[in-house]
Short mmCIF file of C-alpha atoms and ligand atoms in Angstrom, two decimals:
data_model
loop_
_atom_site.label_atom_id
_atom_site.label_comp_id
_atom_site.label_asym_id
_atom_site.label_seq_id
_atom_site.Cartn_x
_atom_site.Cartn_y
_atom_site.Cartn_z
CA MET A 290 -67.25 -88.77 -9.04
CA ASN A 291 -70.71 -87.96 -7.74
CA VAL A 292 -73.39 -87.79 -10.50
CA PRO A 293 -76.61 -86.13 -9.33
CA LEU A 294 -80.00 -87.18 -10.70
CA LEU A 295 -80.70 -83.50 -11.30
CA ASP A 296 -78.61 -80.38 -10.70
CA LEU A 297 -80.63 -77.20 -11.03
CA ARG A 298 -77.75 -75.00 -9.87
CA ARG A 299 -75.98 -75.52 -13.18
CA GLN A 300 -79.04 -74.22 -15.02
CA TYR A 301 -79.40 -71.25 -12.67
CA GLU A 302 -75.80 -70.19 -13.26
CA THR A 303 -76.62 -69.63 -16.94
CA LEU A 304 -79.80 -67.66 -16.12
CA ARG A 305 -78.87 -65.61 -13.07
CA ASP A 306 -78.29 -62.41 -15.08
CA GLU A 307 -81.81 -62.57 -16.51
CA ILE A 308 -83.72 -63.88 -13.53
CA GLU A 309 -82.39 -61.53 -10.87
CA PRO A 310 -83.51 -58.26 -12.58
CA ALA A 311 -86.92 -59.78 -13.39
CA VAL A 312 -87.42 -60.76 -9.76
CA ARG A 313 -86.19 -57.34 -8.58
CA GLU A 314 -88.69 -55.63 -10.89
CA ILE A 315 -91.58 -57.50 -9.31
CA PHE A 316 -90.37 -56.45 -5.87
CA GLU A 317 -90.19 -52.84 -7.06
CA THR A 318 -93.80 -52.93 -8.25
CA GLN A 319 -94.96 -55.06 -5.25
CA ARG A 320 -97.45 -56.68 -7.63
CA PHE A 321 -97.11 -60.29 -6.47
CA VAL A 322 -100.44 -61.81 -7.51
CA GLY A 323 -101.83 -61.62 -11.04
CA GLY A 324 -100.90 -58.70 -13.26
CA PRO A 325 -98.75 -58.38 -16.38
CA ALA A 326 -96.15 -61.04 -15.46
CA VAL A 327 -98.87 -63.70 -15.16
CA GLU A 328 -100.58 -62.57 -18.37
CA ALA A 329 -97.27 -62.65 -20.28
CA CYS A 330 -96.60 -66.18 -19.02
CA GLU A 331 -100.08 -67.31 -20.08
CA ARG A 332 -99.63 -65.93 -23.59
CA ALA A 333 -96.15 -67.43 -23.95
CA MET A 334 -97.21 -70.89 -22.72
CA ALA A 335 -100.32 -70.96 -24.92
CA GLU A 336 -98.26 -70.02 -27.94
CA TYR A 337 -95.53 -72.55 -27.13
CA CYS A 338 -98.09 -75.36 -26.73
CA GLY A 339 -100.08 -74.43 -29.84
CA ALA A 340 -103.21 -73.57 -27.87
CA ALA A 341 -105.23 -70.36 -27.97
CA PHE A 342 -105.40 -69.55 -24.24
CA GLY A 343 -103.53 -70.08 -20.99
CA CYS A 344 -104.66 -69.86 -17.37
CA GLY A 345 -101.91 -69.74 -14.75
CA VAL A 346 -102.65 -71.73 -11.60
CA SER A 347 -100.96 -72.58 -8.32
CA SER A 348 -99.60 -76.05 -9.28
CA GLY A 349 -99.93 -78.92 -11.71
CA THR A 350 -102.16 -80.67 -9.19
CA ASP A 351 -104.46 -77.65 -9.07
CA ALA A 352 -104.43 -77.44 -12.89
CA LEU A 353 -106.00 -80.92 -12.92
CA LEU A 354 -108.47 -80.12 -10.12
CA VAL A 355 -109.60 -76.78 -11.60
CA SER A 356 -110.10 -78.45 -15.02
CA LEU A 357 -112.34 -81.07 -13.40
CA MET A 358 -114.23 -78.31 -11.57
CA ALA A 359 -114.68 -76.39 -14.83
CA GLU A 360 -116.43 -79.45 -16.29
CA ASP A 361 -118.67 -79.74 -13.21
CA ILE A 362 -117.30 -83.21 -12.60
CA GLY A 363 -117.99 -84.51 -9.12
CA GLU A 364 -120.03 -86.93 -7.04
CA GLY A 365 -121.35 -89.88 -9.05
CA ASP A 366 -119.00 -89.29 -11.98
CA GLU A 367 -116.10 -91.44 -13.14
CA VAL A 368 -112.84 -90.22 -14.67
CA LEU A 369 -110.72 -92.70 -16.56
CA THR A 370 -106.95 -92.61 -16.10
CA THR A 371 -103.77 -94.64 -15.74
CA PRO A 372 -102.63 -96.28 -12.49
CA PHE A 373 -98.96 -95.77 -13.46
CA THR A 374 -98.47 -92.08 -12.74
CA PHE A 375 -97.73 -89.59 -9.98
CA PHE A 376 -100.30 -89.57 -7.19
CA ALA A 377 -101.75 -86.15 -8.15
CA THR A 378 -103.44 -87.50 -11.27
CA ALA A 379 -105.85 -89.67 -9.31
CA GLY A 380 -105.70 -87.52 -6.17
CA SER A 381 -107.21 -84.58 -8.06
CA ILE A 382 -110.05 -86.80 -9.35
CA ILE A 383 -110.93 -87.88 -5.79
CA ARG A 384 -110.74 -84.28 -4.57
CA SER A 385 -113.27 -83.27 -7.26
CA GLY A 386 -115.68 -85.79 -5.70
CA ALA A 387 -115.50 -88.15 -8.70
CA ARG A 388 -114.19 -91.70 -8.80
CA PRO A 389 -110.93 -92.55 -10.60
CA VAL A 390 -111.30 -95.61 -12.83
CA PHE A 391 -108.02 -97.12 -13.95
CA ALA A 392 -107.10 -98.85 -17.20
CA ASP A 393 -103.75 -100.52 -17.89
CA ILE A 394 -100.84 -99.05 -19.84
CA ASP A 395 -98.85 -99.73 -22.98
CA PRO A 396 -95.55 -101.41 -21.96
CA VAL A 397 -93.41 -99.31 -24.34
CA THR A 398 -94.69 -95.78 -23.66
CA TYR A 399 -96.00 -96.46 -20.10
CA ASN A 400 -99.10 -94.51 -21.13
CA LEU A 401 -102.80 -95.35 -21.09
CA ASP A 402 -103.58 -98.19 -23.51
CA PRO A 403 -106.45 -96.95 -25.73
CA GLU A 404 -108.08 -100.41 -25.95
CA ALA A 405 -107.96 -100.92 -22.21
CA ALA A 406 -109.37 -97.42 -21.77
CA ALA A 407 -112.24 -98.12 -24.19
CA ALA A 408 -113.11 -101.28 -22.25
CA ALA A 409 -113.27 -99.35 -18.96
CA VAL A 410 -115.68 -96.60 -20.08
CA THR A 411 -119.11 -96.83 -18.41
CA SER A 412 -122.27 -94.74 -18.55
CA SER A 413 -120.87 -92.75 -15.58
CA THR A 414 -117.57 -91.84 -17.28
CA ARG A 415 -117.33 -88.09 -17.80
CA ALA A 416 -113.71 -87.53 -18.73
CA LEU A 417 -110.48 -89.13 -19.91
CA MET A 418 -107.31 -88.06 -18.12
CA PRO A 419 -104.33 -89.48 -20.03
CA VAL A 420 -100.84 -88.76 -18.71
CA HIS A 421 -97.83 -88.19 -21.00
CA LEU A 422 -95.50 -90.00 -18.64
CA PHE A 423 -91.75 -89.28 -18.51
CA GLY A 424 -92.16 -86.81 -21.41
CA GLN A 425 -93.55 -89.14 -24.08
CA PRO A 426 -97.07 -88.42 -25.38
CA ALA A 427 -99.91 -90.91 -25.00
CA ALA A 428 -101.68 -92.26 -28.10
CA MET A 429 -103.80 -89.14 -28.53
CA ASP A 430 -105.51 -90.08 -31.83
CA PRO A 431 -107.25 -93.24 -30.56
CA LEU A 432 -107.85 -91.66 -27.14
CA GLY A 433 -109.30 -88.55 -28.82
CA ARG A 434 -111.63 -90.72 -30.93
CA LEU A 435 -112.76 -92.56 -27.81
CA ALA A 436 -113.52 -89.27 -26.03
CA GLU A 437 -115.44 -88.01 -29.04
CA GLU A 438 -117.46 -91.20 -29.54
CA ARG A 439 -118.44 -91.39 -25.88
CA GLY A 440 -118.89 -87.64 -25.33
CA LEU A 441 -116.11 -87.38 -22.73
CA ALA A 442 -114.09 -84.34 -21.75
CA MET A 443 -110.35 -84.73 -22.36
CA ILE A 444 -108.05 -83.44 -19.63
CA GLU A 445 -104.40 -84.05 -20.46
CA ASP A 446 -101.99 -84.45 -17.58
CA ALA A 447 -99.05 -82.93 -19.45
CA CYS A 448 -97.11 -82.13 -16.25
CA GLN A 449 -94.09 -84.13 -17.47
CA ALA A 450 -94.45 -83.30 -21.15
CA VAL A 451 -94.02 -79.61 -21.94
CA GLY A 452 -92.90 -79.50 -25.59
CA ALA A 453 -93.50 -83.21 -26.27
CA GLU A 454 -95.20 -83.89 -29.61
CA TYR A 455 -97.48 -86.47 -31.16
CA ARG A 456 -97.92 -86.32 -34.94
CA GLY A 457 -96.46 -82.81 -34.94
CA ARG A 458 -98.78 -81.42 -32.28
CA ARG A 459 -97.70 -80.40 -28.80
CA ALA A 460 -98.81 -82.10 -25.61
CA GLY A 461 -101.60 -80.17 -23.94
CA SER A 462 -103.13 -78.98 -27.23
CA PHE A 463 -105.14 -82.14 -27.96
CA GLY A 464 -107.63 -82.08 -25.15
CA ASP A 465 -110.16 -79.64 -23.81
CA TYR A 466 -107.60 -78.87 -21.09
CA GLY A 467 -103.82 -79.30 -21.09
CA CYS A 468 -102.38 -79.28 -17.57
CA PHE A 469 -98.77 -78.34 -16.77
CA SER A 470 -96.65 -78.15 -13.64
CA PHE A 471 -93.85 -75.68 -12.91
CA PHE A 472 -92.56 -77.69 -9.95
CA PRO A 473 -88.79 -77.00 -9.97
CA SER A 474 -87.77 -80.51 -11.09
CA LYS A 475 -90.00 -80.47 -14.19
CA ASN A 476 -88.42 -79.61 -17.54
CA LEU A 477 -89.86 -76.10 -17.21
CA GLY A 478 -89.66 -75.35 -13.50
CA GLY A 479 -90.30 -72.21 -11.49
CA ALA A 480 -88.79 -71.06 -8.20
CA GLY A 481 -91.47 -72.85 -6.20
CA ASP A 482 -94.90 -74.23 -7.06
CA GLY A 483 -96.91 -73.17 -10.08
CA GLY A 484 -98.88 -74.55 -13.00
CA MET A 485 -100.76 -73.72 -16.19
CA ILE A 486 -103.85 -74.89 -18.03
CA VAL A 487 -103.98 -74.35 -21.79
CA THR A 488 -107.19 -74.61 -23.78
CA GLY A 489 -108.50 -73.75 -27.22
CA ASP A 490 -111.88 -72.59 -25.95
CA GLU A 491 -112.61 -69.03 -24.86
CA ALA A 492 -115.61 -69.92 -22.67
CA ARG A 493 -113.49 -72.52 -20.87
CA VAL A 494 -110.63 -70.13 -20.15
CA LYS A 495 -113.08 -67.59 -18.73
CA ARG A 496 -114.49 -70.23 -16.43
CA LEU A 497 -111.03 -71.42 -15.38
CA LYS A 498 -109.94 -67.87 -14.54
CA SER A 499 -113.05 -67.36 -12.45
CA LEU A 500 -112.63 -70.68 -10.61
CA ARG A 501 -108.99 -69.99 -9.71
CA ASN A 502 -110.14 -66.81 -7.97
CA HIS A 503 -113.04 -68.01 -5.78
CA GLY A 504 -115.51 -68.15 -8.67
CA MET A 505 -115.45 -64.37 -8.74
CA GLU A 506 -116.16 -62.41 -11.89
CA GLU A 507 -117.25 -59.01 -10.70
CA ARG A 508 -115.45 -58.15 -7.45
CA TYR A 509 -117.11 -59.90 -4.45
CA HIS A 510 -119.91 -61.36 -6.57
CA HIS A 511 -119.66 -65.16 -6.71
CA HIS A 512 -121.68 -67.23 -9.17
CA THR A 513 -119.73 -70.45 -8.77
CA ILE A 514 -117.64 -71.88 -5.92
CA GLY A 515 -113.97 -71.72 -6.78
CA GLY A 516 -110.90 -71.39 -4.63
CA ASN A 517 -107.50 -69.75 -4.46
CA PHE A 518 -105.63 -71.48 -7.27
CA ARG A 519 -103.69 -68.44 -8.51
CA LEU A 520 -100.18 -68.30 -10.02
CA ASP A 521 -97.67 -65.92 -8.37
CA ALA A 522 -96.12 -63.17 -10.47
CA LEU A 523 -92.64 -64.27 -9.34
CA GLN A 524 -93.18 -67.79 -10.65
CA ALA A 525 -94.66 -66.47 -13.88
CA ALA A 526 -91.66 -64.18 -14.47
CA VAL A 527 -89.15 -67.00 -13.90
CA VAL A 528 -91.07 -69.45 -16.10
CA THR A 529 -91.41 -66.92 -18.94
CA ILE A 530 -87.63 -66.43 -19.00
CA LYS A 531 -86.93 -70.17 -18.86
CA LEU A 532 -89.41 -70.94 -21.63
CA ARG A 533 -87.06 -69.21 -24.10
CA TYR A 534 -84.43 -71.91 -23.39
CA LEU A 535 -86.73 -74.90 -23.24
CA GLU A 536 -86.20 -76.06 -26.83
CA ALA A 537 -82.41 -76.09 -26.35
CA TRP A 538 -82.77 -77.99 -23.06
CA SER A 539 -85.13 -80.56 -24.61
CA GLU A 540 -82.65 -81.04 -27.45
CA ALA A 541 -79.82 -81.56 -24.92
CA ARG A 542 -81.92 -84.16 -23.07
CA ARG A 543 -82.58 -85.99 -26.34
CA ALA A 544 -78.86 -85.90 -27.17
CA ASN A 545 -78.13 -87.34 -23.70
CA ALA A 546 -80.57 -90.18 -24.40
CA GLU A 547 -78.74 -90.92 -27.66
CA ARG A 548 -75.42 -90.85 -25.83
CA TYR A 549 -76.73 -93.39 -23.31
CA ALA A 550 -77.89 -95.60 -26.19
CA ARG A 551 -74.38 -95.53 -27.71
CA LEU A 552 -72.70 -96.18 -24.35
CA PHE A 553 -75.03 -99.02 -23.36
CA ALA A 554 -74.77 -100.67 -26.81
CA GLY A 555 -71.32 -102.00 -25.90
CA THR A 556 -72.26 -103.41 -22.48
CA ALA A 557 -72.96 -107.02 -21.57
CA CYS A 558 -75.95 -106.04 -19.40
CA PHE A 559 -77.64 -104.42 -22.39
CA ARG A 560 -76.83 -107.27 -24.80
CA SER A 561 -78.12 -109.88 -22.34
CA GLY A 562 -81.37 -107.96 -21.86
CA ALA A 563 -80.75 -107.33 -18.14
CA VAL A 564 -81.06 -103.63 -18.93
CA ARG A 565 -83.58 -102.32 -21.45
CA LEU A 566 -83.48 -98.72 -22.64
CA PRO A 567 -86.46 -96.40 -23.12
CA GLU A 568 -88.10 -96.49 -26.54
CA THR A 569 -89.78 -93.66 -28.36
CA ALA A 570 -92.91 -94.84 -30.16
CA PRO A 571 -93.40 -93.72 -33.80
CA GLU A 572 -94.51 -90.15 -34.56
CA ARG A 573 -93.58 -88.85 -31.15
CA ARG A 574 -91.15 -86.29 -29.81
CA HIS A 575 -90.00 -87.48 -26.38
CA ILE A 576 -88.70 -84.67 -24.14
CA PHE A 577 -87.21 -86.99 -21.47
CA ASN A 578 -88.47 -85.41 -18.30
CA GLN A 579 -87.06 -88.72 -17.03
CA TYR A 580 -84.78 -91.29 -18.68
CA VAL A 581 -86.28 -94.57 -17.53
CA ILE A 582 -84.67 -97.96 -18.07
CA ARG A 583 -86.07 -101.38 -17.16
CA ALA A 584 -83.63 -103.38 -15.08
CA GLU A 585 -83.38 -106.90 -13.73
CA ARG A 586 -82.92 -106.92 -9.93
CA ARG A 587 -83.86 -103.27 -9.99
CA ASP A 588 -83.81 -102.63 -6.23
CA ALA A 589 -80.34 -104.12 -5.80
CA LEU A 590 -79.10 -102.08 -8.77
CA MET A 591 -80.58 -98.92 -7.28
CA ALA A 592 -78.91 -99.57 -3.93
CA ARG A 593 -75.57 -100.12 -5.66
CA LEU A 594 -75.84 -96.97 -7.77
CA ARG A 595 -76.61 -94.93 -4.68
CA GLU A 596 -73.58 -96.41 -2.89
CA SER A 597 -71.53 -95.39 -5.92
CA ASP A 598 -72.89 -91.80 -5.74
CA VAL A 599 -74.88 -92.15 -8.95
CA GLY A 600 -78.28 -90.47 -8.64
CA CYS A 601 -81.29 -92.56 -9.61
CA ALA A 602 -84.94 -92.90 -8.61
CA VAL A 603 -87.99 -95.08 -9.10
CA TYR A 604 -91.00 -93.37 -10.68
CA TYR A 605 -93.20 -95.00 -9.39
CA PRO A 606 -92.75 -97.99 -7.07
CA VAL A 607 -96.44 -98.53 -6.22
CA PRO A 608 -99.11 -98.21 -8.92
CA LEU A 609 -102.02 -96.09 -7.76
CA HIS A 610 -104.59 -98.92 -7.64
CA LEU A 611 -102.47 -100.52 -4.87
CA GLN A 612 -102.01 -97.37 -2.78
CA PRO A 613 -103.42 -97.77 0.74
CA CYS A 614 -105.39 -94.51 0.48
CA PHE A 615 -107.30 -95.86 -2.54
CA ARG A 616 -108.21 -99.20 -0.94
CA SER A 617 -111.89 -98.25 -0.92
CA LEU A 618 -111.87 -98.21 -4.74
CA GLY A 619 -111.74 -102.02 -4.52
CA TYR A 620 -108.78 -102.80 -6.77
CA ALA A 621 -106.40 -105.71 -6.11
CA ARG A 622 -102.94 -106.88 -7.14
CA GLY A 623 -103.16 -108.44 -10.59
CA ASP A 624 -105.77 -105.99 -11.90
CA PHE A 625 -103.24 -104.06 -14.03
CA PRO A 626 -100.33 -106.43 -14.73
CA VAL A 627 -98.49 -104.17 -17.19
CA SER A 628 -98.42 -101.34 -14.66
CA GLU A 629 -97.41 -103.66 -11.83
CA LYS A 630 -94.52 -105.09 -13.85
CA ALA A 631 -93.36 -101.57 -14.79
CA ALA A 632 -93.45 -100.49 -11.14
CA ALA A 633 -91.13 -103.40 -10.29
CA GLU A 634 -88.63 -102.81 -13.11
CA VAL A 635 -88.25 -99.09 -13.86
CA LEU A 636 -85.31 -96.95 -12.83
CA ALA A 637 -84.65 -93.33 -13.80
CA LEU A 638 -81.06 -92.28 -14.55
CA PRO A 639 -79.66 -88.70 -14.76
CA ILE A 640 -80.70 -86.98 -18.02
CA PHE A 641 -80.65 -83.25 -17.16
CA PRO A 642 -79.41 -81.01 -20.02
CA GLU A 643 -76.08 -80.07 -18.42
CA LEU A 644 -75.00 -83.70 -17.81
CA THR A 645 -71.43 -84.09 -19.07
CA ASP A 646 -69.85 -86.85 -21.18
CA ASP A 647 -67.81 -88.01 -18.21
CA GLU A 648 -70.87 -88.15 -15.98
CA ALA A 649 -72.87 -90.18 -18.51
CA SER A 650 -69.96 -92.61 -18.90
CA ARG A 651 -69.71 -92.91 -15.14
CA VAL A 652 -73.44 -93.79 -14.90
CA VAL A 653 -73.17 -96.51 -17.54
CA GLU A 654 -69.98 -97.92 -15.97
CA ALA A 655 -71.69 -98.12 -12.59
CA VAL A 656 -74.67 -100.00 -14.06
CA GLU A 657 -72.34 -102.33 -15.96
CA ALA A 658 -70.24 -102.97 -12.85
CA PHE A 659 -73.30 -104.05 -10.86
CA TYR A 660 -74.24 -106.78 -13.33
CA ARG A 661 -70.62 -107.85 -13.81
CA ASP A 662 -69.90 -108.17 -10.10
CA ASP A 663 -73.26 -109.74 -9.38
CA ALA A 664 -73.19 -112.24 -12.24
C1 LIG B 249 -95.61 -83.20 -11.18
C2 LIG B 249 -96.84 -83.88 -11.63
C3 LIG B 249 -98.11 -83.46 -11.21
C4 LIG B 249 -98.33 -82.42 -10.17
O1 LIG B 249 -97.70 -81.22 -10.33
P1 LIG B 249 -97.43 -80.26 -9.08
O2 LIG B 249 -97.08 -78.97 -9.71
O3 LIG B 249 -96.31 -80.87 -8.30
O4 LIG B 249 -98.68 -80.18 -8.28
C5 LIG B 249 -99.20 -84.12 -11.73
N1 LIG B 249 -99.08 -85.14 -12.59
C6 LIG B 249 -97.89 -85.58 -13.00
C7 LIG B 249 -97.80 -86.71 -13.97
C8 LIG B 249 -96.73 -84.98 -12.52
O5 LIG B 249 -95.53 -85.44 -12.90
#
């Protein structure tokens, strides 16, 4: 039995009858950029996240970049973030002209450690960019206090965390900007690239909407320099339909995580500590964009799972401070030991909502077999 890491075709089969007419309608109107589909998606996302406003953009990466641009962050500024994340988090900071400054993570949530973050703030720091990695929120109360005390903008990278909650509030609604990605493999994915910024501030959303369209307010009059960071109507229409099912999908992912916990509880590799399961910190709703275990001899386990046709992946094998393209930032191995250890141990297993009982059992058996045969 082949168990994929993610199978979007199963999801599409349940949505085809809704998505196809919505796509056809956009073709009939030939209104592909902006318009009512984008506005409806912005309202629905803002409401879902518990924020007042939404601004559709071209990707999660651009959501981060446009938020930085809206704060006039650039040359000479520092933005504090985690080194254990997808490249785009720090890549967008560099593209804004600012310098990413890293602080180490909490080993349980894999998110920015508030104390490490506080120690890394300097007089040049302009913003905090926490990431809610794998679908579990960062410690937003202490991070929010730090931002407030030091007068920093808060830009949440919520690209993996749509619907995640911390103390009853949704990811993306804590900061000045909440950034989301509609890349197809995210929990709320479009039919291509897309993204959204949510914010509680009317002046900010006006600025974001101007920046995504070349800094234009009145047609062909430009007061600021923006770019083309617009969301397509087709993506917006697909995302708006899928958003209605997101709660049920998040619930199915959580149930899958519980099923894994039950299945692993009886295995020798779990009892010996060779495999450690993901933990949800108190007062959080984890939406499991990924289900990430820590595993002894991780690379050998991954190779074996792939041979056995069990989908798995490492998010992320190289922390950002050790990426060749960031060498000029001057970081070295050993600077962020918690992140480096995580990068060596983590392995994501299939958790998509449609995963069956048999498939989950097959995954756990394959992991168990590796440690048994290799003992
Ligand atoms: C996916 C992702 C992004 C980028 O989103 P795109 O839509 O692919 O540009 C940024 N940050 C994190 C943490 C992500 O997972």
